[in-house]
The first five atom37 places (N, CA, C, CB, O) and aatype in JSON, in Angstrom:
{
  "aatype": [20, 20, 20, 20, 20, 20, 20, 20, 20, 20, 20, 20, 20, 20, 20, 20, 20, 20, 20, 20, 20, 20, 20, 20, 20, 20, 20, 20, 20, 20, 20, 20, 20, 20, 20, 20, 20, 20, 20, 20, 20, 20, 20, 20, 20, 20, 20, 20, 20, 20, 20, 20, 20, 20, 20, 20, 20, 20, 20, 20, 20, 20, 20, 20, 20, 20, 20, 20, 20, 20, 20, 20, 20, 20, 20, 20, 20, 20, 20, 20, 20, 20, 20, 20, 20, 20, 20, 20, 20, 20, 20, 20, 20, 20, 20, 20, 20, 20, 20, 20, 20, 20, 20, 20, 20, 20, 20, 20, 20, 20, 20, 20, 20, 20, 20, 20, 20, 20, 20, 20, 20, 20, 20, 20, 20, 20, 20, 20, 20, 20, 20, 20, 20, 20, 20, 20],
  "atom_mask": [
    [1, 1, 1, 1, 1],
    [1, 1, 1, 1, 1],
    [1, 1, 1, 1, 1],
    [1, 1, 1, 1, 1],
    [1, 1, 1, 1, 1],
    [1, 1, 1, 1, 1],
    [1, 1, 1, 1, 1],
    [1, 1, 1, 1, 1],
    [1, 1, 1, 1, 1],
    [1, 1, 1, 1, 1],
    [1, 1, 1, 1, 1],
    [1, 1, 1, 1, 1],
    [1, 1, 1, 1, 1],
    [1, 1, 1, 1, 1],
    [1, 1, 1, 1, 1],
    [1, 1, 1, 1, 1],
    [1, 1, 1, 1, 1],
    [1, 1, 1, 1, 1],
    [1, 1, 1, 1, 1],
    [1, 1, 1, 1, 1],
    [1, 1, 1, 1, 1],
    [1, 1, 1, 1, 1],
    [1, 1, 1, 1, 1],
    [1, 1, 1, 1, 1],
    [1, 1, 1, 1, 1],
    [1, 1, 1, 1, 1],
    [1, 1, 1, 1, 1],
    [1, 1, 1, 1, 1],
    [1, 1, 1, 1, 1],
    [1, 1, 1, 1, 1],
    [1, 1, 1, 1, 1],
    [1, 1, 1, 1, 1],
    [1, 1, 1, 1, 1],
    [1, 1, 1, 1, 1],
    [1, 1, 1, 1, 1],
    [1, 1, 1, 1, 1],
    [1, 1, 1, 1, 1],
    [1, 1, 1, 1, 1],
    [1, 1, 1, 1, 1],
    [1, 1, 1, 1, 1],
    [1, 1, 1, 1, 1],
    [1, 1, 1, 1, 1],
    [1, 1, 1, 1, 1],
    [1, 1, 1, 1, 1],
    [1, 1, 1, 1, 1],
    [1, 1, 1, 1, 1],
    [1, 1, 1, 1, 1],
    [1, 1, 1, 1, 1],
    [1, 1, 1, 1, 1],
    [1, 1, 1, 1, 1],
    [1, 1, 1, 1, 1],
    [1, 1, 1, 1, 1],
    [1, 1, 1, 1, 1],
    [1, 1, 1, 1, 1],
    [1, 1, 1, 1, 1],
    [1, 1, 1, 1, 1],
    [1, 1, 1, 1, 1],
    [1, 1, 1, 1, 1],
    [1, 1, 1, 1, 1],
    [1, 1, 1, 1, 1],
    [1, 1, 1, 1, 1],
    [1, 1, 1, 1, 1],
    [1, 1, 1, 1, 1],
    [1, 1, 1, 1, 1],
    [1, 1, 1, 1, 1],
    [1, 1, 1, 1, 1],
    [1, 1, 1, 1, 1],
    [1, 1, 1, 1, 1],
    [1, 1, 1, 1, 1],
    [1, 1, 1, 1, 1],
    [1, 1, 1, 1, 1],
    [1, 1, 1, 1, 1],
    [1, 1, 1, 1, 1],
    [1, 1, 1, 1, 1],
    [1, 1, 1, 1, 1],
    [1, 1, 1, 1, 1],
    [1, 1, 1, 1, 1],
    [1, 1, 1, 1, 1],
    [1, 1, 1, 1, 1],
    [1, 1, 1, 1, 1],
    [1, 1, 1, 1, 1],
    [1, 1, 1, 1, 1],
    [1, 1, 1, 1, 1],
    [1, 1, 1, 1, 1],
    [1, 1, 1, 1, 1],
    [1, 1, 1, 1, 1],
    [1, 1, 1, 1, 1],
    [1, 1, 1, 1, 1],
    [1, 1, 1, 1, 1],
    [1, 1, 1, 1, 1],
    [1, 1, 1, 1, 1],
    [1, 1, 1, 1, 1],
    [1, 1, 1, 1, 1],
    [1, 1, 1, 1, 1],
    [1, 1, 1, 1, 1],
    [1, 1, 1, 1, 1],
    [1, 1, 1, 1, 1],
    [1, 1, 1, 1, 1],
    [1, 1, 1, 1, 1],
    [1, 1, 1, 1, 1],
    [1, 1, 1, 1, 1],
    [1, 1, 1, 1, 1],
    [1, 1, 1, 1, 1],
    [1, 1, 1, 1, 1],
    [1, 1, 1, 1, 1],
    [1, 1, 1, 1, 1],
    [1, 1, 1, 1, 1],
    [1, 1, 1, 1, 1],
    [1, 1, 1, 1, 1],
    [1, 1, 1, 1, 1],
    [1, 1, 1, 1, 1],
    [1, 1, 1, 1, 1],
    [1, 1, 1, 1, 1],
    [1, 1, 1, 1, 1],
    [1, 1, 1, 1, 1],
    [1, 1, 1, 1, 1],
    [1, 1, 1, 1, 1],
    [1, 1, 1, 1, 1],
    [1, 1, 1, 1, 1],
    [1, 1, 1, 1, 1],
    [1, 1, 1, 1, 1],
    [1, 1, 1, 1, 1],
    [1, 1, 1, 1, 1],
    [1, 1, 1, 1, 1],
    [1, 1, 1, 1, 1],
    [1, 1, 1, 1, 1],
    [1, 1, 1, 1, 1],
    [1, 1, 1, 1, 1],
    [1, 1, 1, 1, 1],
    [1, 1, 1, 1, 1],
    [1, 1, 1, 1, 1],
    [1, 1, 1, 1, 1],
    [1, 1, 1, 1, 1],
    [1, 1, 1, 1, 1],
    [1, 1, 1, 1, 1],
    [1, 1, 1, 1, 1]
  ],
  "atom_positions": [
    [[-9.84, -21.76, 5.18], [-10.23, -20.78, 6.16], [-9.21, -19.65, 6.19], [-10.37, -21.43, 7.55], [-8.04, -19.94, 5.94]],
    [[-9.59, -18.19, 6.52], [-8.67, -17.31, 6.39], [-8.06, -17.13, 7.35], [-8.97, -16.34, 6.0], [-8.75, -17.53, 8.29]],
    [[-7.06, -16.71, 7.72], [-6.56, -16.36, 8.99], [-6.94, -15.07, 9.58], [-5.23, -16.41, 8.93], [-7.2, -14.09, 8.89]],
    [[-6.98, -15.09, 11.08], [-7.47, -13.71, 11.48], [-7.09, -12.31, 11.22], [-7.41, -13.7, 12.57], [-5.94, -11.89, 11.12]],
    [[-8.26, -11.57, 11.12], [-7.45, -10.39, 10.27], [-7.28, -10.08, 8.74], [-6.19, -10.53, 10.59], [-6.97, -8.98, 8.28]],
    [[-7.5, -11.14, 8.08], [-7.9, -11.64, 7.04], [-9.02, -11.5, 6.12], [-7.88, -12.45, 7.3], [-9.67, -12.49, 5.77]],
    [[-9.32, -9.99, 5.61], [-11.0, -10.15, 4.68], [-10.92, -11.2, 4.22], [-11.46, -9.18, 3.36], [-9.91, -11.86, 3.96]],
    [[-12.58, -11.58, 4.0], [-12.76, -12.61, 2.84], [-13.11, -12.88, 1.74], [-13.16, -13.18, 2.97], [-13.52, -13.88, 1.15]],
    [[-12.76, -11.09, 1.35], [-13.17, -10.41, -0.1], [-12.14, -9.03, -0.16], [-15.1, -9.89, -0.17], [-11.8, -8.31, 0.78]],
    [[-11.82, -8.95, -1.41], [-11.24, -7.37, -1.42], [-11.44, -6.69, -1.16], [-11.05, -6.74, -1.97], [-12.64, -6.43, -1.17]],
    [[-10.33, -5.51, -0.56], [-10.82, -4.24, 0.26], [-10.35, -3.3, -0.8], [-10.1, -3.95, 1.91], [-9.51, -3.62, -1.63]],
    [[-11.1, -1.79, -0.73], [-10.43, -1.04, -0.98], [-9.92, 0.16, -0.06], [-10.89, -0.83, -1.86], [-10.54, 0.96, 0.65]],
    [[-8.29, -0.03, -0.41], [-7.4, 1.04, 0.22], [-7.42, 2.23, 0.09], [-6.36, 0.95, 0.01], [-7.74, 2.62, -1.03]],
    [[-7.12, 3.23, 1.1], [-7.24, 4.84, 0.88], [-5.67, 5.03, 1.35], [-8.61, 5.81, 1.98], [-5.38, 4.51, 2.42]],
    [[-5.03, 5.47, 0.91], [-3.91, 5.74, 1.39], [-3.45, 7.4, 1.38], [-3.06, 4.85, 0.65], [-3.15, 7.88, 0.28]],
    [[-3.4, 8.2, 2.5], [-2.93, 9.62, 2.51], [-1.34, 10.24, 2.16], [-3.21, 9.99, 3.85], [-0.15, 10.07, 2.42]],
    [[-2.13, 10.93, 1.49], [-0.11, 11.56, 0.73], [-0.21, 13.35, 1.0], [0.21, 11.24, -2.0], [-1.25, 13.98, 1.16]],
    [[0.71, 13.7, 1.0], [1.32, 15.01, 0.62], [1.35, 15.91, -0.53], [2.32, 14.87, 0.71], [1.46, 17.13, -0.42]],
    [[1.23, 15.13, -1.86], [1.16, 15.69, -2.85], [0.11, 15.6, -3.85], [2.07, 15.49, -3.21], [-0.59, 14.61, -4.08]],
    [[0.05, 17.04, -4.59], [-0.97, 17.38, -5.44], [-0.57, 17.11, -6.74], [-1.38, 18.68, -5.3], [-1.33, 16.8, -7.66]],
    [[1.02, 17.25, -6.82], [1.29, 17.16, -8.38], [1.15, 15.64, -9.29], [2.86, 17.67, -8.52], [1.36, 14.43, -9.16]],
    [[0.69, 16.54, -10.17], [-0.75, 15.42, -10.79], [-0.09, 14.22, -11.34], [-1.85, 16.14, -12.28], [-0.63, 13.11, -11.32]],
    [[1.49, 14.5, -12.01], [2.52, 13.41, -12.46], [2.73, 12.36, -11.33], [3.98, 14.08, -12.83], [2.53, 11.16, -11.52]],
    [[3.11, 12.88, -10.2], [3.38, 11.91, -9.15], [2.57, 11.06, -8.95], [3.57, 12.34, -8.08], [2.87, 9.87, -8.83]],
    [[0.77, 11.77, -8.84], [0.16, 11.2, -8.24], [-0.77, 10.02, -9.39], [-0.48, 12.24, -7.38], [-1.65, 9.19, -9.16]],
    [[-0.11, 10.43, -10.56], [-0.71, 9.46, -11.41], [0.24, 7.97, -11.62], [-0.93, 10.26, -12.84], [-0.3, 6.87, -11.74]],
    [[1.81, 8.19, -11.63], [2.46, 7.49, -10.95], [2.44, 6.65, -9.99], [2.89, 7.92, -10.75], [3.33, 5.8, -9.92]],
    [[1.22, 6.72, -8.87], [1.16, 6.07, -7.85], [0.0, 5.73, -8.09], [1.46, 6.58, -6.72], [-0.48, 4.87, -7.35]],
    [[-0.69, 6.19, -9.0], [-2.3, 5.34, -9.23], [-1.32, 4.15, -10.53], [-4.23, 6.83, -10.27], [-1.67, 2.98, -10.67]],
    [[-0.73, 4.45, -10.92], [0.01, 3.09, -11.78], [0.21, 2.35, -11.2], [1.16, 3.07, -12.43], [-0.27, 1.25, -11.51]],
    [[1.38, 2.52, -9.48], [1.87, 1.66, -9.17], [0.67, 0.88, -8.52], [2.99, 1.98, -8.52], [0.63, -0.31, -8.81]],
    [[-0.21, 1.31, -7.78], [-1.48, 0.88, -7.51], [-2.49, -0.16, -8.39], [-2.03, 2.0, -7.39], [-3.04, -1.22, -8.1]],
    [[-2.46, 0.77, -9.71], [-3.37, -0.59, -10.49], [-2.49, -1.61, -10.88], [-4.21, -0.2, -11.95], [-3.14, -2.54, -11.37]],
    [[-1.48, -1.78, -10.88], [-0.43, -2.39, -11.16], [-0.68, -3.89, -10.01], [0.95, -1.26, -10.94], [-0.91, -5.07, -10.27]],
    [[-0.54, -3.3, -8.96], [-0.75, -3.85, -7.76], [-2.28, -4.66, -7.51], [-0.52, -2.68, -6.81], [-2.43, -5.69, -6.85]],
    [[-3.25, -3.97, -8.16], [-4.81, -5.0, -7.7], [-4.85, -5.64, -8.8], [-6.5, -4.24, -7.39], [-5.61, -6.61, -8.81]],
    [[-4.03, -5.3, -10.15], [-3.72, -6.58, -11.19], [-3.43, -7.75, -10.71], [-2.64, -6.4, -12.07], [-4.01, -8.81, -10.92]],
    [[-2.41, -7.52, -9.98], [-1.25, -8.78, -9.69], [-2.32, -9.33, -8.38], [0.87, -8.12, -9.08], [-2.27, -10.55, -8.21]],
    [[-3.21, -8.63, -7.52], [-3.55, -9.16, -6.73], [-4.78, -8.73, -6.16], [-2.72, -9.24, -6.14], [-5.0, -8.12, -5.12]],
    [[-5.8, -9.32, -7.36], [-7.21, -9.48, -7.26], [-8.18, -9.35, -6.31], [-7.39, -10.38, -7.52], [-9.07, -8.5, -6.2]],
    [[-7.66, -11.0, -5.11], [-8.3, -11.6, -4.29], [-8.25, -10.59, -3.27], [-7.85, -12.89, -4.01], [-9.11, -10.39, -2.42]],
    [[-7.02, -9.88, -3.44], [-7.0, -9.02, -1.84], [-7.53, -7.55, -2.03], [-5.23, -8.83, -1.12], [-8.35, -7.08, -1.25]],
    [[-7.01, -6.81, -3.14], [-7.77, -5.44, -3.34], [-8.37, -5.13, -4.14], [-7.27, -4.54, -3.36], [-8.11, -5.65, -5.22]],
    [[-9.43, -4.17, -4.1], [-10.15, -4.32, -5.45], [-9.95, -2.79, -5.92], [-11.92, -4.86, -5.32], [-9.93, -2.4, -7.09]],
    [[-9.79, -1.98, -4.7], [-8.89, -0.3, -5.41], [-7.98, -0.05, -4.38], [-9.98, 1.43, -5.6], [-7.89, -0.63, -3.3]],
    [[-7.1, 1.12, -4.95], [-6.11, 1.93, -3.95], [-6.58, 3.35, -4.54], [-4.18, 1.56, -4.11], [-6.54, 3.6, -5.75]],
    [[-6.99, 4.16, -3.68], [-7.7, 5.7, -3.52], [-6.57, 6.71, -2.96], [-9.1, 5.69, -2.3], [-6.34, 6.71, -1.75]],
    [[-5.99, 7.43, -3.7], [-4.59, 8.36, -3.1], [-5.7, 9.61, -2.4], [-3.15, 9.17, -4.75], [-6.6, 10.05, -3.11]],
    [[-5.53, 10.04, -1.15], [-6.41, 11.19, -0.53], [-4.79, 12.47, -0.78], [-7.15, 10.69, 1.7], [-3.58, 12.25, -0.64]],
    [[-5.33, 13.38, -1.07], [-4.04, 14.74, -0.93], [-4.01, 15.44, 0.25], [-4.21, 16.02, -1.98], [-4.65, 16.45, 0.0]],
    [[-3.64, 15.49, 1.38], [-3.92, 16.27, 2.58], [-2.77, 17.56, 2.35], [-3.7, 15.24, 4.13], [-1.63, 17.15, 2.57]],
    [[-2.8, 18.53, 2.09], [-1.55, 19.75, 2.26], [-0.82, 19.67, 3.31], [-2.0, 21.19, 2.38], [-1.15, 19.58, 4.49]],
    [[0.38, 19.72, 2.75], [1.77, 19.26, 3.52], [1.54, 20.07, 4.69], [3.35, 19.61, 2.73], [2.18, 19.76, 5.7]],
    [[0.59, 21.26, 4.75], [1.31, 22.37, 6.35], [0.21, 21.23, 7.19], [0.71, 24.98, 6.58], [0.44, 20.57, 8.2]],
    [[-0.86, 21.3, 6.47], [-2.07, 20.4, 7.66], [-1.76, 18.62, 7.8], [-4.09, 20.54, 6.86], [-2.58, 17.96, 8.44]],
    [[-0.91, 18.14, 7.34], [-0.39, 16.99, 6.79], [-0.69, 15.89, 8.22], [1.36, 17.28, 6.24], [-1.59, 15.08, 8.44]],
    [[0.74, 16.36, 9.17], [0.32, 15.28, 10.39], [-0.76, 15.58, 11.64], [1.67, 14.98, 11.17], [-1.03, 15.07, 12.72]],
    [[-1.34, 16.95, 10.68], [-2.74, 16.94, 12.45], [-4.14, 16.72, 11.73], [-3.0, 19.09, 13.69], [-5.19, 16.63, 12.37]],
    [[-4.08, 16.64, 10.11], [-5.01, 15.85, 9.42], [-5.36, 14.53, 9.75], [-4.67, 15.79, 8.3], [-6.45, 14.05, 10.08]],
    [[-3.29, 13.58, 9.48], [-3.6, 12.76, 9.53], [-3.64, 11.89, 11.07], [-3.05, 12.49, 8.6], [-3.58, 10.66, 11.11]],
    [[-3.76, 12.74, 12.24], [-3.51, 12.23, 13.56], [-5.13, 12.78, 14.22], [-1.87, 12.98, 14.36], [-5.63, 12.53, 15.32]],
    [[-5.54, 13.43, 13.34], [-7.31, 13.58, 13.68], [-8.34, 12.61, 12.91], [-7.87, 15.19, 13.19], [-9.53, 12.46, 13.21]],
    [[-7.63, 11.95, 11.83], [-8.37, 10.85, 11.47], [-7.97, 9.69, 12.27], [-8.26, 10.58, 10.06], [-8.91, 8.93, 12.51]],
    [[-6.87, 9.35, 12.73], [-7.24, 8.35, 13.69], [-7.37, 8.63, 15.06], [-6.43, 7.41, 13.64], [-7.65, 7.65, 15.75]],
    [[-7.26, 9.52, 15.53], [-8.17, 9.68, 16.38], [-9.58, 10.0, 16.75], [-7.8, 10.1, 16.7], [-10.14, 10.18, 17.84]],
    [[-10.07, 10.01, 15.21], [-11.91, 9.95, 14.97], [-12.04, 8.54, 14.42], [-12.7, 11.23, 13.63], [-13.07, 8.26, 13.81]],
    [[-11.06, 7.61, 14.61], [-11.72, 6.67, 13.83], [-11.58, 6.44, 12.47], [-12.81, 6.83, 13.96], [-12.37, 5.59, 12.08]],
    [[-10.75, 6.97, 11.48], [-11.19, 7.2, 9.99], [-9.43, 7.2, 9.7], [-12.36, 8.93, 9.54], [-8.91, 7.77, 8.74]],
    [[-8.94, 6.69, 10.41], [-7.32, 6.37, 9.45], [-7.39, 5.41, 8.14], [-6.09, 5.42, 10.53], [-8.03, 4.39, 7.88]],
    [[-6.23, 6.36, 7.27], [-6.23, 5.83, 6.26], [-5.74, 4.22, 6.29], [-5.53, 6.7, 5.53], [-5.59, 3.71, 7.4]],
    [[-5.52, 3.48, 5.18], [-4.64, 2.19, 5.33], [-3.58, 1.66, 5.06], [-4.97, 1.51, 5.03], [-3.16, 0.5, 4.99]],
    [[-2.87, 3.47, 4.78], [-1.43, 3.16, 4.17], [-1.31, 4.9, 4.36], [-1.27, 2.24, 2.23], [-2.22, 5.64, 4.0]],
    [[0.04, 5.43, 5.02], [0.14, 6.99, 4.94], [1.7, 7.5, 4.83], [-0.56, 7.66, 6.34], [2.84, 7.08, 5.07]],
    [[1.29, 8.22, 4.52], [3.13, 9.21, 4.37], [3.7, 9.52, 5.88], [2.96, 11.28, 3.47], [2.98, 10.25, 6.57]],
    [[4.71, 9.12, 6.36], [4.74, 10.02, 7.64], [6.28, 10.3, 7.37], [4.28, 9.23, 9.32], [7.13, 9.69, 6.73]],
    [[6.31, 11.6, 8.2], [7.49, 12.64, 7.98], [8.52, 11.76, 8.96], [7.14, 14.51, 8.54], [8.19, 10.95, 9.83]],
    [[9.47, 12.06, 8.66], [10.95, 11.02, 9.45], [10.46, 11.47, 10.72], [13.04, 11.5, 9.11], [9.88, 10.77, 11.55]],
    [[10.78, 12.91, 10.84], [10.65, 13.87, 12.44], [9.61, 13.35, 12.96], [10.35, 15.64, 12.45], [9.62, 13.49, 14.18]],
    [[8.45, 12.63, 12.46], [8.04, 12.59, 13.34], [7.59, 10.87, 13.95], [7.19, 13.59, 13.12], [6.82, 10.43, 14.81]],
    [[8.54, 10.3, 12.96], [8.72, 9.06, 13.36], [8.58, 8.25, 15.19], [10.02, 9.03, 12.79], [7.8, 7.32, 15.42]],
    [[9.31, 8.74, 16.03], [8.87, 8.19, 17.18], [7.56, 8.33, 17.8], [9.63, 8.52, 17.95], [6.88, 7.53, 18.44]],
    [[7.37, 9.65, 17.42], [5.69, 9.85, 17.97], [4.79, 8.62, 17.36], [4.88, 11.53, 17.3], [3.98, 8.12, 18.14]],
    [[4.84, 8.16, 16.21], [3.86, 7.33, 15.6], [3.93, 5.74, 15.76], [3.92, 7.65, 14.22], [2.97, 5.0, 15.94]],
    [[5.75, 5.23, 15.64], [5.59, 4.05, 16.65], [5.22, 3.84, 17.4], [6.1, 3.65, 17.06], [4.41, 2.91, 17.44]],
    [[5.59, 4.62, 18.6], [5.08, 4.3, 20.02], [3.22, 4.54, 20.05], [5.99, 5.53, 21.22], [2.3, 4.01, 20.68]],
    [[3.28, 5.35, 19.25], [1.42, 5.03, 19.71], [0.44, 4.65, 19.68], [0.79, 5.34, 19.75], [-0.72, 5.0, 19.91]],
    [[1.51, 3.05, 19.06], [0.13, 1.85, 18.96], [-0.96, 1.88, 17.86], [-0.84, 1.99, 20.28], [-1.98, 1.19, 17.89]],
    [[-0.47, 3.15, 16.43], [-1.73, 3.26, 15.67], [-0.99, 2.16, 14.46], [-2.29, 5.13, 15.14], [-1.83, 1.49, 13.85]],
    [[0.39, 1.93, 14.08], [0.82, 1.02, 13.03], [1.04, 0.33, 13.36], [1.53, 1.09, 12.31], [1.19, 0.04, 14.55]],
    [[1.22, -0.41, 12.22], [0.57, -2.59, 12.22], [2.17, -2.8, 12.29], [-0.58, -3.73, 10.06], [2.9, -1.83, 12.08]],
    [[2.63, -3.85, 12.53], [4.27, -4.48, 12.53], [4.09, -5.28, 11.04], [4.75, -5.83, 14.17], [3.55, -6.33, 10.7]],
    [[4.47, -4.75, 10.69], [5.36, -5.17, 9.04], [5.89, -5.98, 8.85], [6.32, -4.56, 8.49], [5.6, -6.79, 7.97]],
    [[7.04, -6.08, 9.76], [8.2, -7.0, 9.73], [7.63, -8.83, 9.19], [8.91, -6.91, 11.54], [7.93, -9.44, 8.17]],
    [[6.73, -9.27, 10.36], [6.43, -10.96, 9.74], [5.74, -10.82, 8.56], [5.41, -12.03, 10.73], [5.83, -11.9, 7.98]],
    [[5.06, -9.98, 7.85], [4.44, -10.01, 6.56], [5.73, -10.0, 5.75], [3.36, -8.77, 6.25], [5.93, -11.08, 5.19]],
    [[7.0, -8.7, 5.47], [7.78, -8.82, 4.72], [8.92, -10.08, 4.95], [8.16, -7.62, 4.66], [9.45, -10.64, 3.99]],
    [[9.2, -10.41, 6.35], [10.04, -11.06, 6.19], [9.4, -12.61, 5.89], [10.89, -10.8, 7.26], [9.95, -13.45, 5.18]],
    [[8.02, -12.8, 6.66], [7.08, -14.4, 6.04], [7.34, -14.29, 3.97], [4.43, -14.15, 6.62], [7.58, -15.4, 3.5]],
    [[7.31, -13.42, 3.19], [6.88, -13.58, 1.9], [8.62, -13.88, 1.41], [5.87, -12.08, 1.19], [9.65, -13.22, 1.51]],
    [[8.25, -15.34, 0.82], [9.58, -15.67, 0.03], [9.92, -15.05, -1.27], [9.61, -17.04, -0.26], [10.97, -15.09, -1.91]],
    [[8.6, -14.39, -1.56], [9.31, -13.35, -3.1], [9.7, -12.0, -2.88], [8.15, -13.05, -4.42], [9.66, -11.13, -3.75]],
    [[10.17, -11.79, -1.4], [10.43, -10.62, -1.29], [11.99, -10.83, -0.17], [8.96, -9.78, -0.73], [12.09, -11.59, 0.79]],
    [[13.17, -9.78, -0.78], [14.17, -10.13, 0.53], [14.18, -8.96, 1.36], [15.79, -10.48, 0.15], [14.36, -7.87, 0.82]],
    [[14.04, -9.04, 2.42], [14.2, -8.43, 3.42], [15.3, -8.01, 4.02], [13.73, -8.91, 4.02], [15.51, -7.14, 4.86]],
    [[16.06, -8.87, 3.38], [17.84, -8.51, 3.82], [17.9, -7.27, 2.77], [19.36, -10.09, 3.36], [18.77, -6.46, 3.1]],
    [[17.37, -6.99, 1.88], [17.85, -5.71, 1.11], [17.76, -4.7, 1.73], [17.28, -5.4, -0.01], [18.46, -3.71, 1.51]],
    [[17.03, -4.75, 2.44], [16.5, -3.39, 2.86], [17.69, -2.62, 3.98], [14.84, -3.66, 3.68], [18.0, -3.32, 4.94]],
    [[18.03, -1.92, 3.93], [19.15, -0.92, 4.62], [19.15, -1.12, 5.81], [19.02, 0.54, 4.49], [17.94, -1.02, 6.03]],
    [[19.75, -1.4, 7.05], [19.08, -1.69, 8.43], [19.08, -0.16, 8.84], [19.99, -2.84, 9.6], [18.11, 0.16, 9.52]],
    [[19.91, 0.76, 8.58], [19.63, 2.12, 9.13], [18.38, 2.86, 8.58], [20.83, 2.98, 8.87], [17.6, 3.56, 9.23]],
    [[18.35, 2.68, 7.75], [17.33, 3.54, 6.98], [15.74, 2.6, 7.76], [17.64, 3.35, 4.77], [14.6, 2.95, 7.43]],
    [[15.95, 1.68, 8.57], [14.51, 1.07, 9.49], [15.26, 1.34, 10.19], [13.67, -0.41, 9.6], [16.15, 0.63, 9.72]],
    [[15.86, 1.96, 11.26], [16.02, 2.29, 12.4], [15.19, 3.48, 13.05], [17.24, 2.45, 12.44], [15.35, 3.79, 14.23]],
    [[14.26, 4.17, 12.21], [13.52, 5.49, 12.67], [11.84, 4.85, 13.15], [13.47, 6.82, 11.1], [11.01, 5.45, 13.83]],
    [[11.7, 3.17, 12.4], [10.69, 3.05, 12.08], [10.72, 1.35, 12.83], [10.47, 3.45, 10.49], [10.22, 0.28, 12.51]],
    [[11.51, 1.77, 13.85], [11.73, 0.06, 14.31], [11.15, 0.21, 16.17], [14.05, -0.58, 14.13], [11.13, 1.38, 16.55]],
    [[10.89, -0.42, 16.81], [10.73, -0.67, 18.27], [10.59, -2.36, 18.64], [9.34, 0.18, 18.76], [9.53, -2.96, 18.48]],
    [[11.68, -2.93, 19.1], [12.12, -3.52, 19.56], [12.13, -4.96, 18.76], [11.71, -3.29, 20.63], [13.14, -5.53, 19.16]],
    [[11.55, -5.67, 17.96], [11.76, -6.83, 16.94], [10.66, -6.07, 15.7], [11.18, -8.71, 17.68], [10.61, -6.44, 14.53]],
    [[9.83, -4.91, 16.31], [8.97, -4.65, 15.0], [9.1, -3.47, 14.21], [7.63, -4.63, 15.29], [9.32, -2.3, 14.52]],
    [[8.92, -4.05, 13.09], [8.9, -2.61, 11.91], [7.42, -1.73, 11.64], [9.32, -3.28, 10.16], [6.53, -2.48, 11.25]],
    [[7.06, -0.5, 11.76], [5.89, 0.0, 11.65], [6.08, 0.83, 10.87], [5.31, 0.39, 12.63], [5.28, 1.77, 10.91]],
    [[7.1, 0.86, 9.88], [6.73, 1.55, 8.54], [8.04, 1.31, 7.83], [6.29, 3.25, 8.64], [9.18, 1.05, 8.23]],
    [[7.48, 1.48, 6.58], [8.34, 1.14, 5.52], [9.14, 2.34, 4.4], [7.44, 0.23, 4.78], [8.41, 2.81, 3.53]],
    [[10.19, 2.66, 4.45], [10.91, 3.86, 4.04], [11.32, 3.19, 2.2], [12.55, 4.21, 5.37], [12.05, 2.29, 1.78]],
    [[10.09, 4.57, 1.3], [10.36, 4.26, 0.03], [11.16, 5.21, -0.28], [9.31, 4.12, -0.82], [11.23, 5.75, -1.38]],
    [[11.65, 5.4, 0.46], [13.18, 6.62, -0.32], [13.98, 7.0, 1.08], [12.44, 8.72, -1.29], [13.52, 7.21, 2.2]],
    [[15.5, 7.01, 0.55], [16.14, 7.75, 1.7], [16.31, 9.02, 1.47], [17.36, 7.29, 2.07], [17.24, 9.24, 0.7]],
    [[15.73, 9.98, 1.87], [16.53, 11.27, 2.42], [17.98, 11.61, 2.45], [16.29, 11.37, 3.63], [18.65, 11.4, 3.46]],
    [[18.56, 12.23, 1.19], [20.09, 12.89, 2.04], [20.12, 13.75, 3.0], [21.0, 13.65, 1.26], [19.31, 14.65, 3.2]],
    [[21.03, 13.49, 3.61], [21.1, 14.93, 4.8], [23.07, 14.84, 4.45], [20.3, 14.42, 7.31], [23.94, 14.01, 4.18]],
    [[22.93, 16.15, 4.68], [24.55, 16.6, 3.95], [25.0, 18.02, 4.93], [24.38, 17.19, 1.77], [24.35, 19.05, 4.73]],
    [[25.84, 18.02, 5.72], [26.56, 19.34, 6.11], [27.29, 19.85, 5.29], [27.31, 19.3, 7.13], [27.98, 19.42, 4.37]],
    [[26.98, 21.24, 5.92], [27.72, 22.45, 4.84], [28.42, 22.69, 5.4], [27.23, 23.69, 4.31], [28.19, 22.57, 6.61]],
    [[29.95, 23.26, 4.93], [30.62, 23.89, 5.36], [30.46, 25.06, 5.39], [31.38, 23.67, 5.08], [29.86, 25.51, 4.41]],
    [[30.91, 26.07, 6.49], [30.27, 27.56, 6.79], [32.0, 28.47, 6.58], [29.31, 27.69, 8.92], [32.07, 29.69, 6.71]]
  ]
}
């Protein structure tokens, strides 16, 4: 029996990005088929949508608020607290930290501090950002 929450057939994912350039985004259709290789039972595609970076977070904050959020999305650091707190992302944390082929201790604890509220994680940071002062 599956557990709740649980299809009982593969889904396919739409996931919203930022970018058009065609290298990247073929890159991420790799890492993607790569991904429903290794795991059949659960997906059967991953669909990259391009939203333009200026229309980026009122694209993607009018699809869930019509109902039509993607199932995986880019969100900008800045605007990180707005999107925890508002109840639209799933907590991460017992999926990554439940899977024994994955460590969870790797992961940077600062670099989840933008994306944390109170034991849960609601998004997952695939790159850090430098931020660097200049001297004037």
């Amino acid at each position: 029996m599956d557990e709740p929450g649980t299809p009982s057939e593969p889904v396919d994912l739409r996931m919203t990005v930022w970018t058009a350039d065609e290298s990247q985004l073929a890159l991420f259709q790799e890492i993607a088929d790569e991904y429903v290789a290794q795991n059949p039972e659960l997906v059967s595609s991953v669909t990259f949508e391009t939203i333009p970076f200026e229309d980026y977070t009122t694209s993607l904050t009018t699809q869930l608020a019509g109902g039509n959020a993607p199932d995986l999305a880019w969100i900008l650091e800045s605007y990180a607290p707005e999107f925890v707190s508002s109840g639209a992302l799933v907590d991460l944390r017992p999926a990554l930290e439940g899977n024994e082929e994955y460590d969870f201790d790797d992961l940077v604890p600062s670099a989840l501090s933008l994306w944390e509220d109170g034991d849960g994680l609601y998004a997952y940071p695939f790159s850090n950002s430098p931020f660097a002062a200049l001297r004037r």
